[in-house]
Short mmCIF file of C-alpha atoms in Angstrom, two decimals:
data_model
loop_
_atom_site.label_atom_id
_atom_site.label_comp_id
_atom_site.label_asym_id
_atom_site.label_seq_id
_atom_site.Cartn_x
_atom_site.Cartn_y
_atom_site.Cartn_z
CA MET A 26 104.99 104.80 131.52
CA THR A 27 101.46 105.14 132.67
CA PRO A 28 99.48 107.25 130.39
CA PRO A 29 97.36 110.65 131.01
CA PRO A 30 94.11 110.01 132.17
CA ILE A 31 91.12 110.88 130.27
CA LEU A 32 89.06 113.73 131.21
CA ARG A 33 85.88 114.48 131.50
CA GLN A 34 84.45 118.05 130.36
CA ILE A 35 85.39 120.40 133.65
CA ARG A 36 83.55 123.79 134.65
CA ARG A 37 85.54 125.77 136.64
CA GLY A 38 83.75 128.98 138.16
CA ARG A 39 85.91 132.20 136.74
CA PRO A 40 83.42 133.99 134.12
CA VAL A 41 84.93 134.03 130.43
CA ALA A 42 86.49 137.00 129.26
CA ARG A 43 84.30 139.91 128.33
CA ALA A 44 85.05 139.65 124.49
CA ALA A 45 82.62 137.25 124.21
CA ALA A 46 80.27 139.45 124.84
CA HIS A 47 81.15 141.82 122.28
CA PHE A 48 81.36 138.90 119.38
CA LEU A 49 77.01 138.73 120.78
CA LYS A 50 76.16 142.24 119.99
CA GLY A 51 77.06 141.46 116.47
CA GLY A 52 80.52 143.08 117.12
CA SER A 53 83.30 142.63 114.50
CA PRO A 54 84.88 139.34 113.55
CA VAL A 55 86.70 137.54 117.25
CA ARG A 56 89.98 138.31 116.48
CA ILE A 57 92.25 135.27 117.18
CA ALA A 58 95.96 134.91 117.42
CA ILE A 59 97.94 131.67 117.87
CA TYR A 60 101.49 130.74 119.62
CA THR A 61 103.09 127.78 118.01
CA LEU A 62 105.62 125.26 119.49
CA GLY A 63 107.44 122.42 119.15
CA CYS A 64 108.16 120.45 115.91
CA LYS A 65 106.32 120.84 111.95
CA VAL A 66 103.04 118.65 112.16
CA ASN A 67 102.36 121.07 115.65
CA GLN A 68 102.83 124.04 112.37
CA VAL A 69 100.12 121.98 110.50
CA GLU A 70 98.15 121.44 112.68
CA THR A 71 98.12 125.96 113.17
CA GLN A 72 97.80 125.97 109.95
CA ALA A 73 94.80 124.23 109.57
CA MET A 74 93.71 125.94 112.67
CA GLU A 75 93.82 129.00 110.53
CA ARG A 76 92.19 128.48 107.54
CA GLU A 77 89.00 126.44 109.61
CA LEU A 78 89.29 129.81 111.69
CA ILE A 79 89.23 132.44 108.12
CA ARG A 80 86.18 130.03 106.87
CA ARG A 81 84.03 130.20 109.88
CA GLY A 82 84.49 133.83 109.71
CA HIS A 83 86.86 135.07 112.06
CA ALA A 84 90.15 137.22 112.03
CA LEU A 85 93.46 136.39 112.39
CA ALA A 86 95.44 138.70 114.34
CA ASP A 87 99.49 139.23 115.22
CA PHE A 88 100.28 137.34 119.39
CA ASP A 89 102.11 140.07 120.24
CA GLY A 90 98.96 142.57 119.19
CA PRO A 91 95.30 143.05 120.83
CA ALA A 92 93.47 139.99 120.11
CA ASP A 93 89.45 137.98 121.95
CA ALA A 94 90.95 135.06 121.89
CA TYR A 95 94.72 133.58 122.42
CA ILE A 96 95.50 130.21 121.31
CA VAL A 97 97.93 128.06 122.29
CA ASN A 98 99.42 124.89 120.92
CA THR A 99 102.08 123.50 122.72
CA CYS A 100 105.07 120.64 122.67
CA THR A 101 106.06 118.40 125.52
CA VAL A 102 109.16 116.93 123.73
CA THR A 103 111.23 117.81 126.56
CA ALA A 104 110.54 119.46 129.61
CA VAL A 105 112.53 123.14 128.66
CA SER A 106 109.64 122.07 126.23
CA ASP A 107 106.93 122.52 128.77
CA LYS A 108 108.53 125.25 130.75
CA LYS A 109 108.89 127.08 127.34
CA CYS A 110 105.62 126.69 127.52
CA ARG A 111 104.20 127.43 131.30
CA GLY A 112 105.86 131.17 130.17
CA ILE A 113 104.40 132.28 127.42
CA ILE A 114 100.96 130.78 128.26
CA ARG A 115 101.24 132.98 131.78
CA ARG A 116 101.92 135.84 129.24
CA THR A 117 99.46 135.27 127.02
CA ARG A 118 96.96 135.41 130.25
CA LYS A 119 98.44 138.66 131.87
CA ASN A 120 99.09 140.17 128.96
CA GLY A 121 95.31 140.08 127.54
CA PRO A 122 93.57 139.32 130.79
CA GLU A 123 90.15 140.14 129.30
CA ALA A 124 90.49 137.79 126.55
CA VAL A 125 89.89 134.19 125.94
CA VAL A 126 92.66 132.28 126.55
CA ALA A 127 92.73 128.81 124.34
CA VAL A 128 95.33 126.02 125.23
CA CYS A 129 95.46 122.56 122.75
CA GLY A 130 99.14 120.55 121.92
CA CYS A 131 100.98 117.70 123.41
CA TYR A 132 101.67 119.04 126.42
CA ALA A 133 97.85 120.59 127.39
CA GLN A 134 97.51 116.67 126.19
CA THR A 135 99.76 115.23 128.60
CA ASP A 136 99.41 117.25 131.82
CA PRO A 137 95.91 119.66 131.00
CA GLU A 138 94.88 120.23 135.27
CA ALA A 139 99.07 121.72 135.24
CA VAL A 140 97.86 123.79 132.41
CA SER A 141 94.74 124.55 134.00
CA ALA A 142 96.16 125.71 136.37
CA LEU A 143 97.57 128.90 134.50
CA GLY A 144 93.48 129.86 134.45
CA VAL A 145 92.89 130.18 130.96
CA ASP A 146 88.89 129.16 130.38
CA LEU A 147 89.75 126.13 127.43
CA VAL A 148 92.37 123.18 127.18
CA SER A 149 92.25 120.50 124.84
CA GLY A 150 95.00 117.81 123.35
CA SER A 151 96.85 116.18 120.52
CA ALA A 152 93.43 115.80 118.13
CA GLY A 153 90.19 117.35 117.79
CA ARG A 154 90.69 119.88 115.96
CA LEU A 155 87.89 120.95 114.58
CA GLU A 156 86.00 120.41 118.24
CA PHE A 157 88.88 122.75 119.14
CA LEU A 158 87.27 125.28 117.21
CA ASP A 159 84.13 124.40 118.28
CA ARG A 160 84.06 124.79 121.64
CA LEU A 161 86.74 128.17 121.81
CA GLU A 162 82.93 129.20 119.49
CA GLY A 163 81.22 128.09 122.86
CA LEU A 164 83.00 130.25 125.33
CA PHE A 165 81.44 132.95 123.22
CA ARG A 166 78.11 132.01 121.94
CA GLU A 167 76.91 131.19 125.62
CA ARG A 168 79.87 132.48 127.86
CA ALA A 169 80.76 128.93 129.28
CA ALA A 170 82.19 128.23 132.25
CA PRO A 171 86.31 127.64 131.41
CA VAL A 172 86.62 124.38 130.69
CA VAL A 173 88.83 120.98 130.12
CA ALA A 174 88.42 118.46 126.99
CA VAL A 175 91.10 116.47 126.56
CA ASP A 176 88.16 114.06 126.53
CA GLU A 177 88.40 111.73 123.35
CA ALA A 178 92.06 112.89 121.60
CA LEU A 179 93.53 109.34 122.93
CA GLU A 180 90.08 106.64 122.02
CA ARG A 181 90.59 107.55 118.04
CA ARG A 182 91.18 105.51 116.18
CA ASP A 183 91.63 107.58 112.99
CA PHE A 184 93.09 109.83 111.06
CA GLU A 185 91.54 113.75 111.79
CA ARG A 186 91.73 115.06 108.16
CA LEU A 187 92.24 118.89 108.83
CA PRO A 188 92.53 121.32 105.59
CA ALA A 189 96.20 121.15 105.03
CA GLY A 190 98.28 124.17 103.49
CA GLY A 191 99.00 127.56 104.92
CA GLY A 192 97.58 131.03 104.44
CA VAL A 193 98.28 133.89 101.44
CA GLY A 194 101.73 133.70 99.86
CA ARG A 195 103.35 131.11 100.96
CA THR A 196 104.90 128.75 98.70
CA ARG A 197 105.18 125.33 100.55
CA ALA A 198 102.28 123.37 102.14
CA MET A 199 103.10 120.61 104.56
CA LEU A 200 100.66 117.82 104.23
CA LYS A 201 99.89 115.66 107.25
CA VAL A 202 100.04 112.00 105.87
CA GLU A 203 100.49 110.66 109.29
CA ASP A 204 99.93 111.18 113.64
CA GLY A 205 100.66 108.72 116.33
CA CYS A 206 103.78 107.04 117.12
CA ALA A 207 104.46 103.64 118.58
CA ASN A 208 109.06 103.13 118.83
CA PHE A 209 108.34 103.83 122.71
CA CYS A 210 112.11 104.85 122.76
CA THR A 211 113.03 105.67 126.78
CA TYR A 212 113.35 109.02 126.77
CA CYS A 213 110.83 110.04 124.74
CA VAL A 214 106.79 111.38 125.69
CA ILE A 215 104.84 111.34 122.05
CA PRO A 216 103.77 108.35 122.00
CA TYR A 217 101.37 109.13 125.07
CA ALA A 218 100.64 112.93 123.87
CA ARG A 219 100.09 111.99 120.20
CA GLY A 220 98.54 108.53 120.61
CA PRO A 221 99.01 105.15 118.18
CA VAL A 222 100.17 105.08 114.02
CA ARG A 223 96.68 106.46 112.45
CA SER A 224 97.35 107.60 108.36
CA LEU A 225 95.52 109.19 105.44
CA PRO A 226 94.95 107.16 102.61
CA LEU A 227 96.15 107.13 100.08
CA ARG A 228 94.08 108.29 97.37
CA GLU A 229 93.11 110.60 99.74
CA ALA A 230 96.84 112.13 100.12
CA ALA A 231 97.08 111.68 96.72
CA ALA A 232 93.87 113.60 95.60
CA GLU A 233 95.34 116.52 98.50
CA ALA A 234 98.38 117.11 96.57
CA ARG A 235 96.72 117.89 93.64
CA ARG A 236 94.24 120.25 95.40
CA LEU A 237 97.23 122.28 97.09
CA ALA A 238 99.58 122.77 93.88
CA GLY A 239 96.60 123.68 91.55
CA GLU A 240 96.20 126.16 94.38
CA GLY A 241 99.96 127.48 93.82
CA TYR A 242 101.38 125.95 96.28
CA ARG A 243 105.28 124.59 93.84
CA GLU A 244 106.45 122.40 97.10
CA ILE A 245 104.58 119.65 99.01
CA VAL A 246 105.67 117.89 102.60
CA LEU A 247 105.35 115.37 103.75
CA THR A 248 104.91 115.32 107.04
CA GLY A 249 103.19 114.01 109.74
CA ILE A 250 104.63 112.45 113.98
CA GLU A 251 106.25 109.42 112.62
CA ILE A 252 106.06 109.10 108.98
CA SER A 253 107.64 106.16 108.07
CA SER A 254 104.92 104.30 109.65
CA TRP A 255 102.51 105.47 107.15
CA GLY A 256 99.91 102.79 106.50
CA ARG A 257 100.29 99.91 108.70
CA ASP A 258 96.86 100.35 110.58
CA LEU A 259 94.85 100.56 107.39
CA ARG A 260 96.64 97.40 106.84
CA THR A 261 96.29 97.49 102.49
CA GLY A 262 100.10 96.40 102.57
CA GLU A 263 100.73 99.77 101.09
CA THR A 264 104.01 101.30 102.13
CA LEU A 265 104.91 104.98 102.15
CA ILE A 266 107.14 104.49 99.25
CA ASP A 267 103.38 103.80 97.57
CA LEU A 268 102.29 106.91 99.02
CA ILE A 269 105.26 109.33 97.67
CA GLU A 270 104.88 107.70 94.05
CA SER A 271 100.58 108.48 94.83
CA VAL A 272 101.73 112.41 95.45
CA CYS A 273 105.27 112.95 93.25
CA ALA A 274 102.34 111.76 90.67
CA ALA A 275 99.35 113.32 91.83
CA ALA A 276 101.60 117.23 91.28
CA PRO A 277 103.90 116.60 88.88
CA ASP A 278 104.82 120.39 88.40
CA CYS A 279 105.45 120.49 92.98
CA ARG A 280 108.92 119.63 94.65
CA VAL A 281 107.87 116.10 96.60
CA ARG A 282 109.75 116.76 100.23
CA LEU A 283 110.21 114.61 102.58
CA GLY A 284 109.68 114.42 106.57
CA SER A 285 112.60 112.69 109.76
CA LEU A 286 112.54 109.38 108.48
CA GLU A 287 113.28 106.05 109.76
CA PRO A 288 116.28 104.48 109.54
CA ARG A 289 115.09 100.91 108.50
CA THR A 290 112.74 102.55 105.82
CA ILE A 291 115.50 102.56 103.60
CA THR A 292 115.49 99.58 101.40
CA GLU A 293 116.76 98.63 97.78
CA ASP A 294 113.10 98.63 96.88
CA PHE A 295 112.89 102.14 98.39
CA CYS A 296 115.96 103.97 96.57
CA VAL A 297 114.96 102.41 93.42
CA ARG A 298 111.69 103.68 93.29
CA ALA A 299 112.36 107.43 95.03
CA ALA A 300 115.13 107.59 92.52
CA GLY A 301 112.54 107.00 88.98
CA LEU A 302 111.24 109.89 90.98
CA PRO A 303 111.69 113.63 89.53
CA ASN A 304 109.55 115.61 91.65
CA LEU A 305 111.07 114.68 95.13
CA CYS A 306 113.51 116.39 96.03
CA PRO A 307 117.00 114.25 97.55
CA HIS A 308 116.99 115.63 101.00
CA PHE A 309 116.97 112.93 103.35
CA HIS A 310 116.13 113.04 106.75
CA LEU A 311 116.97 110.02 108.85
CA SER A 312 117.21 110.44 112.38
CA LEU A 313 120.41 108.62 114.19
CA GLN A 314 119.96 110.19 117.81
CA SER A 315 123.36 108.11 119.16
CA GLY A 316 126.01 106.46 116.53
CA CYS A 317 126.89 104.22 119.46
CA ASP A 318 125.49 101.33 118.98
CA ALA A 319 124.58 100.86 122.83
CA THR A 320 124.02 104.27 123.10
CA LEU A 321 121.44 103.05 120.79
CA LYS A 322 120.15 99.50 122.47
CA ARG A 323 119.54 102.03 126.20
CA MET A 324 117.52 104.79 123.68
CA ASN A 325 115.15 101.11 122.64
CA ARG A 326 115.89 102.61 118.88
CA LYS A 327 114.85 99.72 116.48
CA TYR A 328 117.92 100.09 114.38
CA GLY A 329 121.84 99.77 115.00
CA THR A 330 125.31 101.54 112.84
CA ALA A 331 125.80 99.25 110.57
CA ARG A 332 121.80 99.16 110.04
CA TYR A 333 121.71 102.90 110.16
CA LEU A 334 125.39 103.28 107.34
CA GLU A 335 123.58 100.50 104.86
CA SER A 336 120.31 103.05 104.62
CA VAL A 337 122.84 105.91 103.63
CA ASP A 338 125.29 103.70 101.72
CA LEU A 339 121.80 102.62 99.59
CA LEU A 340 120.86 106.04 98.92
CA ARG A 341 124.64 107.40 97.98
CA LYS A 342 124.38 104.72 95.17
CA HIS A 343 121.38 105.55 93.91
CA PHE A 344 121.04 109.40 93.79
CA GLN A 345 124.34 109.94 91.38
CA LYS A 346 126.26 112.48 91.32
CA PRO A 347 125.97 115.01 93.16
CA GLY A 348 124.16 112.82 95.20
CA PRO A 349 121.32 113.47 98.45
CA ALA A 350 121.62 115.65 100.98
CA ILE A 351 121.12 113.60 103.89
CA THR A 352 120.44 115.39 107.18
CA THR A 353 120.10 113.87 110.49
CA ASP A 354 119.26 114.88 113.96
CA LEU A 355 121.53 113.86 117.71
CA ILE A 356 120.99 113.05 121.14
CA VAL A 357 124.50 113.93 122.96
CA GLY A 358 124.67 112.84 126.90
CA PHE A 359 122.48 110.26 127.09
CA PRO A 360 121.82 108.39 129.90
CA GLY A 361 125.04 106.87 130.59
CA GLU A 362 127.10 107.96 127.62
CA THR A 363 130.52 107.67 128.65
CA GLU A 364 133.74 109.81 126.58
CA GLU A 365 134.95 106.24 125.10
CA GLU A 366 131.12 105.80 123.46
CA PHE A 367 130.96 110.11 123.03
CA ALA A 368 134.29 109.21 120.39
CA GLN A 369 132.18 106.21 119.15
CA THR A 370 129.19 108.36 118.04
CA LEU A 371 131.74 111.56 116.44
CA ASP A 372 133.77 108.73 114.39
CA PHE A 373 129.57 107.17 112.80
CA ILE A 374 129.08 110.98 111.76
CA ARG A 375 132.57 112.07 110.11
CA GLN A 376 132.18 108.78 108.34
CA CYS A 377 128.36 109.65 107.35
CA ALA A 378 129.40 112.94 105.96
CA PHE A 379 126.28 114.45 106.72
CA SER A 380 125.00 117.40 104.75
CA ALA A 381 124.29 119.61 108.37
CA MET A 382 122.92 118.33 111.79
CA HIS A 383 120.59 119.17 114.49
CA ILE A 384 122.57 118.35 117.69
CA PHE A 385 121.13 118.55 121.48
CA PRO A 386 122.22 117.85 124.89
CA TYR A 387 119.84 115.16 126.88
CA SER A 388 116.81 116.83 128.13
CA LYS A 389 115.59 114.63 131.16
CA ARG A 390 112.09 114.20 130.79
CA PRO A 391 110.45 113.84 133.81
CA GLY A 392 108.39 110.71 133.73
CA THR A 393 109.92 108.73 131.05
CA PRO A 394 112.13 105.43 131.60
CA ALA A 395 115.33 107.50 130.68
CA ALA A 396 115.05 110.27 133.36
CA ASP A 397 115.06 107.35 136.33
CA ARG A 398 118.34 106.03 134.30
CA PRO A 399 121.22 105.50 136.43
CA GLY A 400 124.10 107.53 135.33
CA GLN A 401 122.58 110.93 134.46
CA VAL A 402 125.64 112.93 132.61
CA PRO A 403 126.08 116.25 134.33
CA ASN A 404 124.95 119.58 132.16
CA ALA A 405 128.83 120.85 131.75
CA VAL A 406 129.74 118.04 130.35
CA LYS A 407 126.75 117.00 128.18
CA GLU A 408 127.19 121.64 126.53
CA ALA A 409 130.97 120.40 126.26
CA ARG A 410 130.01 117.59 124.31
CA ALA A 411 127.53 119.76 122.16
CA ARG A 412 129.79 121.72 120.94
CA GLU A 413 131.69 119.05 120.10
CA ALA A 414 129.54 116.98 118.26
CA GLY A 415 128.68 121.04 116.88
CA ALA A 416 131.63 121.98 114.92
CA ALA A 417 132.18 118.88 113.56
CA ALA A 418 128.42 118.71 112.35
CA ALA A 419 129.50 122.35 110.88
CA ARG A 420 132.58 121.34 108.63
CA MET A 421 130.29 118.52 106.80
CA GLU A 422 128.09 121.04 106.78
CA ARG A 423 130.45 123.54 104.71
CA ARG A 424 132.01 120.79 102.80
CA SER A 425 127.88 119.76 101.19
CA LEU A 426 127.52 123.21 100.54
CA GLU A 427 131.11 124.15 98.91
CA GLN A 428 130.71 121.41 96.11
CA TRP A 429 127.62 124.21 94.53
CA LYS A 430 128.02 126.20 92.46
CA ARG A 431 124.69 126.25 90.01
CA VAL A 432 121.82 125.75 91.93
CA GLU A 433 117.65 125.48 91.46
CA VAL A 434 116.18 127.44 94.05
CA LEU A 435 111.93 128.09 95.13
CA PHE A 436 112.14 131.24 95.96
CA GLU A 437 110.36 132.46 99.54
CA GLU A 438 110.88 135.49 101.54
CA GLU A 439 112.26 138.93 100.79
CA LYS A 440 114.22 139.72 103.93
CA ASP A 441 117.27 143.05 104.72
CA GLY A 442 117.27 143.17 100.77
CA LEU A 443 118.15 139.87 99.89
CA TRP A 444 115.24 137.09 98.55
CA TRP A 445 115.77 133.34 100.25
CA GLY A 446 114.62 130.79 98.97
CA HIS A 447 115.99 126.82 99.19
CA THR A 448 117.47 124.04 97.05
CA THR A 449 115.93 120.52 96.12
CA ARG A 450 118.74 119.52 98.83
CA TYR A 451 117.33 121.79 100.93
CA CYS A 452 120.81 124.25 100.78
CA LYS A 453 119.48 128.20 101.93
CA VAL A 454 120.58 130.35 99.81
CA GLY A 455 120.40 134.27 99.00
CA VAL A 456 120.52 136.55 95.90
CA GLU A 457 120.20 140.19 95.53
CA SER A 458 117.15 141.04 92.70
CA GLY A 459 115.20 143.72 91.84
CA GLU A 460 112.77 141.99 91.37
CA ASN A 461 110.41 139.82 92.95
CA LEU A 462 111.07 135.83 93.87
CA HIS A 463 108.46 135.26 95.74
CA ASN A 464 107.49 131.17 94.16
CA GLN A 465 109.90 131.67 91.27
CA LEU A 466 111.78 128.60 90.23
CA ARG A 467 114.90 130.16 88.97
CA GLN A 468 118.63 128.78 88.18
CA VAL A 469 121.68 129.95 90.59
CA ASP A 470 125.41 130.57 90.16
CA VAL A 471 126.74 130.35 93.95
CA THR A 472 129.42 132.89 94.43
CA GLY A 473 130.18 131.85 98.18
CA VAL A 474 128.66 130.57 101.15
CA ALA A 475 127.95 132.44 104.48
CA GLY A 476 127.30 130.54 107.09
CA ASN A 477 124.42 127.48 106.44
CA ALA A 478 123.55 129.79 103.34
CA LEU A 479 125.19 129.38 99.72
CA MET A 480 124.97 133.61 98.31
CA GLY A 481 124.43 133.58 94.83
CA GLU A 482 123.76 135.83 91.60
CA LEU A 483 120.49 134.74 88.71
CA ALA A 484 122.11 132.78 86.69
CA PRO A 485 120.36 135.02 83.12
CA GLU A 486 116.92 133.49 82.04
CA ARG A 487 118.59 132.21 78.95
CA GLU A 488 120.51 130.03 80.34
CA ALA A 489 117.96 128.69 82.71
#
């Protein structure tokens, strides 16, 4: 696939929204609402934009309500994602005809002209978030014509430093430590949308973790497009486990949770060092995608089932009872996948005994090698395979949940009369309580399982 062209700024004729005039006359702060699609990295970048907008004196608004400007942070992981992005943009333009509509993110990076054609005022890509906000403010200050500006995003070789942490009242902070990907799986457009691997230097990551702990966060999630590649561009010899150790040491009273990992990250050395970190959550999301070696090869994944199983065994060897939570992603119905290959995948996921799984029927992504491969699987077959794999995953998840008798929970929010939070292994837990449990770590006695969540009662504090 050929990367999208780097565009010059293009100015169009439609006048910018009248909200600009209100701003220029010294009215109330600009009200800006943001809609986020896609992965945790997009969520991190949205949170960073929110913090920066507040710092600049603007007000955040509900996306479903009135605002002076709307930002849509887009995703392009599948063709379905692109379609959803277009639908949100059209709805936003219709609901806010006098507002400024600005679009950024991966879909805007890979197809900026399609986004611009939807009548938006500003199009930017998957990097340069602060410059994107500068341009958005420029539309208000100068009443400039609409701009397409995906001009520098993929040319950058350095890591874009954004303010980490969420808004007021959050318990978990996502710390972006990496961007970009160089794996070039045959079904994926993300290397073109995000560019090469760029890493946040270790000392800066540790300093950010220390700051987040000081702000009161109780959990920090290390996230990125492909965090297993962290440090590759820095050429210091440091790897992901060095980063994890530094972050855990910088925020010793915070849980530290890892984002998705490439299976080959898990080595004997990694496990020995990780198991020695008391505040590292024993939850490892190892991307699988298929349990069949032939399918993995067609996907251009860099491991086979034997290497994957080695990673699973290493984690269970070094993280003793009650053991680690190992979760994964699975794509079913990839081009060329036969019934026999799918059966191999089912056998393999049962062998791994995952704590939880995300299962997706393959979605053709135009422009990727897999989209043009022979042997495209009919939708009905893909959906049937997803249901069968989902049923197997649900049985494994139930068995995993039923082992728990008492758990420590970091409580996050009250909803429908229950307080909800997560354990270190990312089990969702709900309890009834008249107390405000927000951002508290409490012991919970498990009373049962409801769907994919544990239900329980607060243990007496003297027993905690």
